[in-house]
Structure formats: structure tokens, C-alpha cells
Amino acid sequence: MALFNKILIANRGEVALRILRACQELEIKTVAVHSTADAGAMHVRLADESVCIGPPSSKDSYLKMSAIISAADITGAEAIHPGVGFLSENATFASMIEEHAMTFIGPSPEHINIMGDKISAKKTMIELGVPVVPGSEGAIDTDAQALALSKEIGFPILIKATSGGGGKGMKVANNIDELENALRLARSEAKANFGNDQVYMERYLKKPRHIEVQILADTHGNVVHLGERDCSLQRRHQKIWEEAPSPALTPELRANLGNIVTKAMNKIGYRGLGTLEFLFENGEFFFIEMNTRLQVEHPITEMITGIDLVKEQIKVAAGLPLSFTQDDIQFKGHSIECRINAEDSKTFMPSPGKITGYHTPGGLGVRVDSHLYLGYTVPPHYDSLVSKLIAYGDTREECMLRLKRALREYIIEGISTTLPLHSELVSNPDIKQGDYDIHWLEKHLGK
């Protein structure tokens, strides 16, 4: 079975450039779509063709399904890669692509729908034998219902929006007195951000780690896992630093979790890349959600396995079987990714602007995934992620030393970035020892 001749990349920034590179190595022609604000973006400059799909606003460009599909039609693209964010987990978009006789490089619309709603995802995982955080079986309709359930779940309780993510629509109630107000605020945030005010409740774990498992499945019944990533260093539920493997897991825990996850994905006939996210506390894993797309932090998995996830994602979408089995996957060394955002490292205020100085670190075991270049202007309209600095070493200690060196070398001038924060983290005693949980960073920052 042949691969695609031409792929349209329905995204922007570093992930669009990452996908373009994979396509080029597979000798697949590329189409870049862009807003007027991204006309000078690196992936637009390097693509075989480019199409402007609208003004700077995301809703009028990168979220405009009709414009993207029209661009694919007029350029003769056979497949559309949605990247990360925007329409990457939109079942309607995936269905529209299939209706236009093109391939959506991702899972089926059915699986996107199931996993896109946290309640249906949780119910599905329970049916598949995957452990979940104790909580409500469905959406909470009334305060009286919440009050009754709180006695079963026990405080503290986390209230979460059934749709969306990124920390929006999430509130903690430490006792009965806080419950009503937390419900009201969570519903209000959920409605404002996702157009759906439904929320559910689950036990709030006090010192968990955030562990996610990368899986890859083809259309021939093969499912493998590529180990875990530890994403516990977060601010306002946004990941800042990720590493693989997790400093907290033993090989036995890793193998057991991977086995549970691959069996579950095989049962539902999942295809493509997917990431199942868990909270891990006192030796127990609790499923929280699944992302049915490529993850921002995928490079660290690539570094410890030697497998190009984007290439494999494209091959699977083309109908090819996996070229390796679970036994073929060898985990070697340690890798850490620092998310570099165009933000002030103290206030976290966005810092768009023109890049007046730029130098990337190099050397063995250092990788930079970024769309920045000298003279590029970071627009104010989108996510603030501008670069990912990835370090690799045979051991975690070597990886940390290499990362520390690379952070010293990395120069981005003209805008404020979170580079100083990462330079601080890499020298922190707790981080050096791998002793942290999902609340560590906010306590450290005092925010």
C-alpha cells in the first residue's frame, strides 16, 4: 500500500514544521495553510504549496473547517494532518474530511467523540478494566446531587468540565462549605470556554504525579505502547516540563500499565496515535483522560525509543501495518523537554514581538523543535509556545547536565521567554532528585 502523495498541514508553529519535516523524509509533498498573521512562518516558507485561509483570528482561519477543506481540494491534497490543538480532536472536522474522500490523519470520529467527553471516556475505561479516579458516574445536575455524592467520594473534591481541558472549568472544594461556590464557578468557566456547562466530580488526590502512556495502533489489530511520560511539572494545569521515563516508575509498573492500556485500545479497535493520561499516587494509577492526537511532548518518547511518531502516524493513516512489535521497542536512556513560551518567566504575561537575536544550542543529545528565526515576529493571537528544548542522556543525571548546558547556550532576544524559569528548575534539588508532584511547581512559584 502506497503512502500519500500530498498532505495538507492544518496547523501552525513548531508542530506544523515538525509534521512538514516528517513528510519531507517520507517524500510526501506538503501544503501549508496559514492566517495573514502567519504569512512569514517557517513552515509556510518551506512547504511545497501554501494557502492563506483567513485573518489572524483562529475562528476565522485555523478553526474554519470549510476554508481548510477547500484548500485541500484546490491543491489536490489526499490527507489532512490536524497537528495539535485547533481541530485536532474535532470529530465533526474528521467526518467532513472523510466525506470529501480525503484521509484524516488521526483516529475515527467515533473514538474522538468518546474520548473527547470526559464522562463517556471514563465510562468506557471502566468497561475496559482501566482504573479510574473515584467520582460521579455522570454529569452533576443539581447541588443536592453533588452534596450527596460528596459524602461517598470524600473531600477534597475536584470539579471538572465534561468538555475541554487545559485547566478550564476545574475547581477544588475542600469541604461542604466550598462545594456550592466551586460548582457555580466551574459551570460558569465551562460554559464560557466550551459552550457546555456540564461538570462532574472526582476525588482530589493530594500529591499525585501526572503520568501519560503513548500508544500507537494500526488498522490490522496491532497496538503497542511506547512507554510513559511524566508531566507533573505544571502551572494552572498547563505542562511546563516533561520527562521520559518517569523517575517515579519501576520497570514492573511501566510494563503493567502499558499492558492494561494496549489491551483496552485493542478492544475498542483504536487506530493511530493516542495518549492515555493517569494520576499516580501510592503505587496506584487512575485514568483521567485520553488525547486522541499527537502530543506536544512527543519528542521525548522519540528520543528514548528511536521511533519517529509522526512518520508512524502517517503510515498508519495510509493503512500500513506497524513495522514493529511491542518486543521490538527498546527503552534506552532518559529525555527531558522544556516548553519555552513567549511569556515573562515571573508574571507569565504574554510577550509577542520581533526576534532580534536568536541562537540555538547544539551538541550530542540536544534537540530544538521551534519555528523561530531571526527577524520573525511572534504574533499575539495564538498559544505562547515558541520552542521545545529537548535533551537526551544515557542516564537522568547526564540528561539533566546536558539540559543545563543547553539552557545556558539558548539565546532568544526581542521577547521575554520562560528560559530563566527552566534554568532555575534544572538546578533545583527536588527536580534533580525527581521528587515532585503536580502541585510542586505552583507551590514553588507561590502562585
mmCIF file of C-alpha atoms in Angstrom, residues 11-339:
data_model
loop_
_atom_site.group_PDB
_atom_site.id
_atom_site.type_symbol
_atom_site.label_atom_id
_atom_site.label_comp_id
_atom_site.label_asym_id
_atom_site.label_seq_id
_atom_site.Cartn_x
_atom_site.Cartn_y
_atom_site.Cartn_z
ATOM 1 C CA ASN A 11 -1.871 23.834 11.978
ATOM 2 C CA ARG A 12 0.836 26.395 12.679
ATOM 3 C CA GLY A 13 4.024 26.985 14.663
ATOM 4 C CA GLU A 14 6.542 24.374 15.692
ATOM 5 C CA VAL A 15 4.170 21.431 15.291
ATOM 6 C CA ALA A 16 3.412 22.367 11.662
ATOM 7 C CA LEU A 17 7.151 22.454 10.990
ATOM 8 C CA ARG A 18 7.584 19.107 12.784
ATOM 9 C CA ILE A 19 4.935 17.469 10.566
ATOM 10 C CA LEU A 20 6.426 19.045 7.434
ATOM 11 C CA ARG A 21 9.832 17.532 8.244
ATOM 12 C CA ALA A 22 8.324 14.060 8.624
ATOM 13 C CA CYS A 23 6.518 14.444 5.286
ATOM 14 C CA GLN A 24 9.717 15.512 3.548
ATOM 15 C CA GLU A 25 11.571 12.462 4.878
ATOM 16 C CA LEU A 26 8.758 10.279 3.543
ATOM 17 C CA GLU A 27 8.957 12.156 0.207
ATOM 18 C CA ILE A 28 5.396 13.426 0.550
ATOM 19 C CA LYS A 29 4.563 16.870 -0.811
ATOM 20 C CA THR A 30 3.123 19.380 1.655
ATOM 21 C CA VAL A 31 0.525 22.139 1.699
ATOM 22 C CA ALA A 32 0.746 24.758 4.436
ATOM 23 C CA VAL A 33 -2.340 26.733 5.406
ATOM 24 C CA HIS A 34 -1.899 29.989 7.264
ATOM 25 C CA SER A 35 -3.611 33.097 8.527
ATOM 26 C CA THR A 36 -2.494 36.509 7.340
ATOM 27 C CA ALA A 37 -0.532 36.823 10.607
ATOM 28 C CA ASP A 38 1.482 33.692 9.751
ATOM 29 C CA ALA A 39 2.369 34.517 6.141
ATOM 30 C CA GLY A 40 6.071 34.591 7.055
ATOM 31 C CA ALA A 41 6.051 31.451 9.229
ATOM 32 C CA MET A 42 8.848 28.936 8.667
ATOM 33 C CA HIS A 43 6.579 26.030 7.722
ATOM 34 C CA VAL A 44 4.870 28.260 5.141
ATOM 35 C CA ARG A 45 8.250 29.145 3.657
ATOM 36 C CA LEU A 46 9.355 25.514 3.469
ATOM 37 C CA ALA A 47 6.141 23.855 2.241
ATOM 38 C CA ASP A 48 5.682 22.917 -1.415
ATOM 39 C CA GLU A 49 2.484 24.992 -1.535
ATOM 40 C CA SER A 50 0.718 27.382 0.807
ATOM 41 C CA VAL A 51 -2.817 28.730 1.042
ATOM 42 C CA CYS A 52 -3.986 31.704 3.115
ATOM 43 C CA ILE A 53 -7.205 30.690 4.877
ATOM 44 C CA GLY A 54 -8.190 33.878 6.689
ATOM 45 C CA PRO A 55 -7.367 36.737 9.041
ATOM 46 C CA PRO A 56 -5.389 36.367 12.317
ATOM 47 C CA SER A 57 -8.321 35.281 14.495
ATOM 48 C CA SER A 58 -8.278 31.476 14.964
ATOM 49 C CA LYS A 59 -12.038 31.200 14.471
ATOM 50 C CA ASP A 60 -11.682 32.797 11.045
ATOM 51 C CA SER A 61 -8.660 30.752 9.979
ATOM 52 C CA TYR A 62 -7.286 27.684 11.798
ATOM 53 C CA LEU A 63 -10.715 26.758 13.181
ATOM 54 C CA LYS A 64 -12.566 27.386 9.915
ATOM 55 C CA MET A 65 -13.240 23.874 8.631
ATOM 56 C CA SER A 66 -14.660 24.902 5.267
ATOM 57 C CA ALA A 67 -11.597 27.019 4.436
ATOM 58 C CA ILE A 68 -9.189 24.200 5.306
ATOM 59 C CA ILE A 69 -11.074 21.578 3.326
ATOM 60 C CA SER A 70 -11.361 23.963 0.355
ATOM 61 C CA ALA A 71 -7.597 24.490 0.497
ATOM 62 C CA ALA A 72 -7.095 20.720 0.432
ATOM 63 C CA ASP A 73 -9.492 20.412 -2.518
ATOM 64 C CA ILE A 74 -7.862 23.059 -4.673
ATOM 65 C CA THR A 75 -4.333 21.783 -4.014
ATOM 66 C CA GLY A 76 -5.202 18.110 -4.505
ATOM 67 C CA ALA A 77 -4.161 17.017 -1.009
ATOM 68 C CA GLU A 78 -5.139 13.428 -0.238
ATOM 69 C CA ALA A 79 -4.896 13.734 3.539
ATOM 70 C CA ILE A 80 -5.049 16.348 6.269
ATOM 71 C CA HIS A 81 -2.855 16.293 9.363
ATOM 72 C CA PRO A 82 -4.529 18.318 12.150
ATOM 73 C CA GLY A 83 -1.432 18.662 14.353
ATOM 74 C CA VAL A 84 -2.020 19.714 17.980
ATOM 75 C CA GLY A 85 -4.860 21.874 19.316
ATOM 76 C CA PHE A 86 -7.240 23.715 16.972
ATOM 77 C CA LEU A 87 -9.255 20.990 15.142
ATOM 78 C CA SER A 88 -7.062 18.012 16.076
ATOM 79 C CA GLU A 89 -9.741 16.496 18.348
ATOM 80 C CA ASN A 90 -12.820 17.669 16.486
ATOM 81 C CA ALA A 91 -14.956 14.724 15.364
ATOM 82 C CA THR A 92 -17.024 16.904 13.001
ATOM 83 C CA PHE A 93 -13.851 18.003 11.195
ATOM 84 C CA ALA A 94 -12.652 14.390 10.917
ATOM 85 C CA SER A 95 -16.046 13.357 9.478
ATOM 86 C CA MET A 96 -16.071 16.226 6.980
ATOM 87 C CA ILE A 97 -12.628 15.207 5.712
ATOM 88 C CA GLU A 98 -13.781 11.631 5.194
ATOM 89 C CA GLU A 99 -16.955 12.850 3.437
ATOM 90 C CA HIS A 100 -14.703 14.715 0.982
ATOM 91 C CA ALA A 101 -12.874 11.452 0.168
ATOM 92 C CA MET A 102 -9.726 12.535 1.981
ATOM 93 C CA THR A 103 -7.958 10.928 4.928
ATOM 94 C CA PHE A 104 -7.936 12.412 8.414
ATOM 95 C CA ILE A 105 -4.567 11.598 9.980
ATOM 96 C CA GLY A 106 -5.933 10.590 13.337
ATOM 97 C CA PRO A 107 -8.453 8.202 14.915
ATOM 98 C CA SER A 108 -12.035 7.616 13.830
ATOM 99 C CA PRO A 109 -14.637 10.324 14.535
ATOM 100 C CA GLU A 110 -16.353 7.814 16.847
ATOM 101 C CA HIS A 111 -13.289 7.463 19.087
ATOM 102 C CA ILE A 112 -12.673 11.212 19.083
ATOM 103 C CA ASN A 113 -16.245 11.687 20.305
ATOM 104 C CA ILE A 114 -15.999 9.024 23.013
ATOM 105 C CA MET A 115 -12.702 10.304 24.398
ATOM 106 C CA GLY A 116 -13.493 13.985 23.887
ATOM 107 C CA ASP A 117 -16.173 13.859 26.565
ATOM 108 C CA LYS A 118 -14.577 13.054 29.905
ATOM 109 C CA ILE A 119 -17.658 11.275 31.243
ATOM 110 C CA SER A 120 -18.030 8.941 28.248
ATOM 111 C CA ALA A 121 -14.240 8.375 28.284
ATOM 112 C CA LYS A 122 -14.363 7.424 31.967
ATOM 113 C CA LYS A 123 -17.320 5.077 31.451
ATOM 114 C CA THR A 124 -15.550 3.440 28.513
ATOM 115 C CA MET A 125 -12.378 2.919 30.538
ATOM 116 C CA ILE A 126 -14.317 1.367 33.420
ATOM 117 C CA GLU A 127 -15.879 -1.079 30.944
ATOM 118 C CA LEU A 128 -12.415 -1.863 29.570
ATOM 119 C CA GLY A 129 -10.996 -2.588 33.015
ATOM 120 C CA VAL A 130 -8.826 0.533 33.257
ATOM 121 C CA PRO A 131 -8.653 2.019 36.806
ATOM 122 C CA VAL A 132 -10.232 5.475 37.202
ATOM 123 C CA VAL A 133 -10.365 8.133 39.914
ATOM 124 C CA PRO A 134 -13.387 7.551 42.230
ATOM 125 C CA GLY A 135 -16.125 10.041 41.401
ATOM 126 C CA SER A 136 -19.527 10.659 39.854
ATOM 127 C CA GLU A 137 -20.713 8.332 37.100
ATOM 128 C CA GLY A 138 -22.002 11.212 35.003
ATOM 129 C CA ALA A 139 -22.659 14.922 34.950
ATOM 130 C CA ILE A 140 -23.825 16.625 38.154
ATOM 131 C CA ASP A 141 -27.243 18.172 37.542
ATOM 132 C CA THR A 142 -28.022 19.712 40.948
ATOM 133 C CA ASP A 143 -26.238 20.976 44.037
ATOM 134 C CA ALA A 144 -28.220 18.464 46.124
ATOM 135 C CA GLN A 145 -26.881 15.625 43.967
ATOM 136 C CA ALA A 146 -23.335 16.978 44.416
ATOM 137 C CA LEU A 147 -23.784 17.178 48.171
ATOM 138 C CA ALA A 148 -24.967 13.571 48.402
ATOM 139 C CA LEU A 149 -22.117 12.305 46.214
ATOM 140 C CA SER A 150 -19.512 14.256 48.162
ATOM 141 C CA LYS A 151 -20.210 12.037 51.172
ATOM 142 C CA GLU A 152 -19.387 8.953 49.074
ATOM 143 C CA ILE A 153 -16.316 10.395 47.318
ATOM 144 C CA GLY A 154 -14.850 12.257 50.295
ATOM 145 C CA PHE A 155 -13.153 15.663 50.397
ATOM 146 C CA PRO A 156 -11.219 17.289 48.877
ATOM 147 C CA ILE A 157 -13.200 17.056 45.635
ATOM 148 C CA LEU A 158 -12.223 18.185 42.135
ATOM 149 C CA ILE A 159 -14.998 19.556 39.914
ATOM 150 C CA LYS A 160 -14.226 19.303 36.176
ATOM 151 C CA ALA A 161 -15.909 20.328 32.925
ATOM 152 C CA THR A 162 -17.092 17.348 30.880
ATOM 153 C CA SER A 163 -15.779 19.036 27.711
ATOM 154 C CA GLY A 164 -12.439 20.712 27.091
ATOM 155 C CA GLY A 165 -9.244 20.787 29.106
ATOM 156 C CA GLY A 166 -6.253 22.980 29.881
ATOM 157 C CA GLY A 167 -7.464 23.591 33.414
ATOM 158 C CA LYS A 168 -10.576 25.488 32.311
ATOM 159 C CA GLY A 169 -13.694 24.630 34.310
ATOM 160 C CA MET A 170 -11.717 22.951 37.106
ATOM 161 C CA LYS A 171 -12.266 23.877 40.753
ATOM 162 C CA VAL A 172 -11.366 22.272 44.088
ATOM 163 C CA ALA A 173 -13.747 22.105 47.073
ATOM 164 C CA ASN A 174 -12.039 21.255 50.356
ATOM 165 C CA ASN A 175 -15.264 20.930 52.340
ATOM 166 C CA ILE A 176 -19.063 21.163 52.110
ATOM 167 C CA ASP A 177 -18.996 24.934 52.633
ATOM 168 C CA GLU A 178 -16.866 25.418 49.483
ATOM 169 C CA LEU A 179 -18.780 22.956 47.294
ATOM 170 C CA GLU A 180 -21.652 25.159 46.095
ATOM 171 C CA ASN A 181 -19.404 28.061 45.081
ATOM 172 C CA ALA A 182 -16.905 25.739 43.359
ATOM 173 C CA LEU A 183 -19.729 24.168 41.321
ATOM 174 C CA ARG A 184 -21.006 27.577 40.261
ATOM 175 C CA LEU A 185 -17.567 28.795 39.178
ATOM 176 C CA ALA A 186 -16.714 25.572 37.333
ATOM 177 C CA ARG A 187 -20.024 25.634 35.412
ATOM 178 C CA SER A 188 -19.536 29.292 34.512
ATOM 179 C CA GLU A 189 -15.989 28.689 33.219
ATOM 180 C CA ALA A 190 -17.040 25.591 31.307
ATOM 181 C CA LYS A 191 -19.898 27.449 29.610
ATOM 182 C CA ALA A 192 -17.653 30.387 28.678
ATOM 183 C CA ASN A 193 -14.835 28.231 27.272
ATOM 184 C CA PHE A 194 -16.608 25.217 25.771
ATOM 185 C CA GLY A 195 -20.247 26.231 25.324
ATOM 186 C CA ASN A 196 -21.225 23.400 27.680
ATOM 187 C CA ASP A 197 -21.699 23.955 31.422
ATOM 188 C CA GLN A 198 -21.851 20.273 32.394
ATOM 189 C CA VAL A 199 -19.439 19.262 35.149
ATOM 190 C CA TYR A 200 -18.610 16.104 37.058
ATOM 191 C CA MET A 201 -16.846 15.339 40.345
ATOM 192 C CA GLU A 202 -13.977 13.123 41.384
ATOM 193 C CA ARG A 203 -11.694 12.657 44.362
ATOM 194 C CA TYR A 204 -8.903 15.221 44.530
ATOM 195 C CA LEU A 205 -5.617 13.396 45.018
ATOM 196 C CA LYS A 206 -3.253 15.323 47.254
ATOM 197 C CA LYS A 207 0.214 14.507 45.890
ATOM 198 C CA PRO A 208 -0.164 12.626 42.614
ATOM 199 C CA ARG A 209 2.141 12.564 39.630
ATOM 200 C CA HIS A 210 0.785 13.051 36.106
ATOM 201 C CA ILE A 211 1.780 10.009 34.063
ATOM 202 C CA GLU A 212 0.729 9.517 30.446
ATOM 203 C CA VAL A 213 1.165 6.495 28.195
ATOM 204 C CA GLN A 214 1.817 6.812 24.467
ATOM 205 C CA ILE A 215 0.094 4.210 22.296
ATOM 206 C CA LEU A 216 0.141 3.531 18.566
ATOM 207 C CA ALA A 217 -2.368 1.313 16.763
ATOM 208 C CA ASP A 218 -2.806 0.308 13.133
ATOM 209 C CA THR A 219 -5.889 -0.895 11.234
ATOM 210 C CA HIS A 220 -4.681 -4.516 11.303
ATOM 211 C CA GLY A 221 -5.274 -5.183 15.009
ATOM 212 C CA ASN A 222 -1.809 -4.256 16.232
ATOM 213 C CA VAL A 223 -1.429 -1.995 19.282
ATOM 214 C CA VAL A 224 1.805 -1.070 21.049
ATOM 215 C CA HIS A 225 2.749 1.292 23.856
ATOM 216 C CA LEU A 226 5.889 3.403 23.748
ATOM 217 C CA GLY A 227 6.329 3.899 27.468
ATOM 218 C CA GLU A 228 5.267 6.739 29.690
ATOM 219 C CA ARG A 229 5.982 10.441 30.102
ATOM 220 C CA ASP A 230 5.974 12.251 33.431
ATOM 221 C CA CYS A 231 4.207 15.598 33.001
ATOM 222 C CA SER A 232 3.848 16.515 36.667
ATOM 223 C CA LEU A 233 5.526 19.928 36.493
ATOM 224 C CA GLN A 234 2.525 22.100 35.661
ATOM 225 C CA ARG A 235 1.247 25.612 36.227
ATOM 226 C CA ARG A 236 -2.533 26.068 36.161
ATOM 227 C CA HIS A 237 -2.828 22.591 34.634
ATOM 228 C CA GLN A 238 -0.529 23.591 31.755
ATOM 229 C CA LYS A 239 2.528 21.380 31.300
ATOM 230 C CA ILE A 240 5.884 23.129 31.625
ATOM 231 C CA TRP A 241 8.438 20.301 31.753
ATOM 232 C CA GLU A 242 8.094 16.656 30.719
ATOM 233 C CA GLU A 243 10.416 13.684 31.017
ATOM 234 C CA ALA A 244 10.612 10.070 29.915
ATOM 235 C CA PRO A 245 10.787 7.686 31.571
ATOM 236 C CA SER A 246 9.196 8.842 34.817
ATOM 237 C CA PRO A 247 11.595 8.969 37.789
ATOM 238 C CA ALA A 248 8.751 7.516 39.896
ATOM 239 C CA LEU A 249 8.050 4.285 37.983
ATOM 240 C CA THR A 250 9.714 0.884 38.145
ATOM 241 C CA PRO A 251 10.032 -1.328 35.035
ATOM 242 C CA GLU A 252 7.312 -3.571 36.538
ATOM 243 C CA LEU A 253 4.844 -0.687 36.999
ATOM 244 C CA ARG A 254 5.620 0.515 33.468
ATOM 245 C CA ALA A 255 5.037 -2.893 31.901
ATOM 246 C CA ASN A 256 1.825 -3.450 33.863
ATOM 247 C CA LEU A 257 0.342 -0.070 32.896
ATOM 248 C CA GLY A 258 1.384 -0.499 29.270
ATOM 249 C CA ASN A 259 -0.256 -3.919 29.151
ATOM 250 C CA ILE A 260 -3.551 -2.571 30.574
ATOM 251 C CA VAL A 261 -3.589 0.309 28.092
ATOM 252 C CA THR A 262 -2.768 -1.695 24.948
ATOM 253 C CA LYS A 263 -5.398 -4.328 25.782
ATOM 254 C CA ALA A 264 -8.019 -1.598 26.240
ATOM 255 C CA MET A 265 -7.174 0.121 22.943
ATOM 256 C CA ASN A 266 -7.175 -3.203 21.125
ATOM 257 C CA LYS A 267 -10.671 -3.990 22.438
ATOM 258 C CA ILE A 268 -12.177 -0.794 21.035
ATOM 259 C CA GLY A 269 -10.301 -1.038 17.720
ATOM 260 C CA TYR A 270 -8.480 2.276 18.119
ATOM 261 C CA ARG A 271 -6.250 3.495 15.270
ATOM 262 C CA GLY A 272 -3.391 5.975 15.158
ATOM 263 C CA LEU A 273 -1.589 7.790 17.958
ATOM 264 C CA GLY A 274 -3.211 8.281 21.330
ATOM 265 C CA THR A 275 -2.170 9.245 24.836
ATOM 266 C CA LEU A 276 -3.900 7.983 27.966
ATOM 267 C CA GLU A 277 -3.321 10.227 30.966
ATOM 268 C CA PHE A 278 -3.246 8.995 34.564
ATOM 269 C CA LEU A 279 -2.731 10.298 38.060
ATOM 270 C CA PHE A 280 -0.280 8.138 40.012
ATOM 271 C CA GLU A 281 -0.229 8.062 43.800
ATOM 272 C CA ASN A 282 0.937 5.461 46.331
ATOM 273 C CA GLY A 283 1.597 2.875 43.651
ATOM 274 C CA GLU A 284 -1.859 3.225 42.040
ATOM 275 C CA PHE A 285 -2.816 4.574 38.615
ATOM 276 C CA PHE A 286 -6.104 6.412 37.956
ATOM 277 C CA PHE A 287 -7.194 7.239 34.394
ATOM 278 C CA ILE A 288 -8.231 10.880 33.890
ATOM 279 C CA GLU A 289 -8.490 11.461 30.129
ATOM 280 C CA MET A 290 -7.300 10.467 26.675
ATOM 281 C CA ASN A 291 -5.894 12.726 23.972
ATOM 282 C CA THR A 292 -6.669 11.353 20.524
ATOM 283 C CA ARG A 293 -3.860 13.171 18.738
ATOM 284 C CA LEU A 294 -0.162 13.887 18.599
ATOM 285 C CA GLN A 295 1.078 15.390 21.885
ATOM 286 C CA VAL A 296 3.283 18.464 22.259
ATOM 287 C CA GLU A 297 5.674 16.375 24.360
ATOM 288 C CA HIS A 298 6.043 13.506 21.854
ATOM 289 C CA PRO A 299 9.770 14.219 21.179
ATOM 290 C CA ILE A 300 10.924 12.741 24.494
ATOM 291 C CA THR A 301 9.266 9.442 23.587
ATOM 292 C CA GLU A 302 11.022 9.559 20.218
ATOM 293 C CA MET A 303 14.355 10.154 21.969
ATOM 294 C CA ILE A 304 14.148 7.099 24.247
ATOM 295 C CA THR A 305 12.665 4.723 21.634
ATOM 296 C CA GLY A 306 14.259 5.940 18.387
ATOM 297 C CA ILE A 307 10.828 5.844 16.715
ATOM 298 C CA ASP A 308 9.534 8.806 14.666
ATOM 299 C CA LEU A 309 5.938 9.092 15.910
ATOM 300 C CA VAL A 310 4.756 11.458 13.176
ATOM 301 C CA LYS A 311 6.037 9.194 10.401
ATOM 302 C CA GLU A 312 4.349 6.220 12.038
ATOM 303 C CA GLN A 313 1.130 8.229 12.425
ATOM 304 C CA ILE A 314 1.146 8.988 8.687
ATOM 305 C CA LYS A 315 1.896 5.371 7.726
ATOM 306 C CA VAL A 316 -0.928 4.040 9.911
ATOM 307 C CA ALA A 317 -3.360 6.576 8.405
ATOM 308 C CA ALA A 318 -2.370 5.293 4.955
ATOM 309 C CA GLY A 319 -3.410 1.789 6.029
ATOM 310 C CA LEU A 320 0.048 0.291 6.535
ATOM 311 C CA PRO A 321 0.604 -2.191 9.368
ATOM 312 C CA LEU A 322 3.061 -1.395 12.139
ATOM 313 C CA SER A 323 6.580 -2.413 11.134
ATOM 314 C CA PHE A 324 7.487 -3.402 14.705
ATOM 315 C CA THR A 325 6.008 -5.291 17.650
ATOM 316 C CA GLN A 326 5.969 -4.488 21.372
ATOM 317 C CA ASP A 327 9.027 -6.692 21.865
ATOM 318 C CA ASP A 328 10.934 -4.672 19.251
ATOM 319 C CA ILE A 329 10.545 -1.438 21.245
ATOM 320 C CA GLN A 330 13.574 -0.825 23.442
ATOM 321 C CA PHE A 331 13.599 1.965 26.022
ATOM 322 C CA LYS A 332 17.057 3.492 26.245
ATOM 323 C CA GLY A 333 18.296 6.473 28.247
ATOM 324 C CA HIS A 334 16.410 9.499 29.537
ATOM 325 C CA SER A 335 14.931 12.578 27.879
ATOM 326 C CA ILE A 336 13.520 15.878 29.166
ATOM 327 C CA GLU A 337 11.556 18.535 27.291
ATOM 328 C CA CYS A 338 11.315 22.176 28.375
ATOM 329 C CA ARG A 339 8.417 24.137 26.899
#
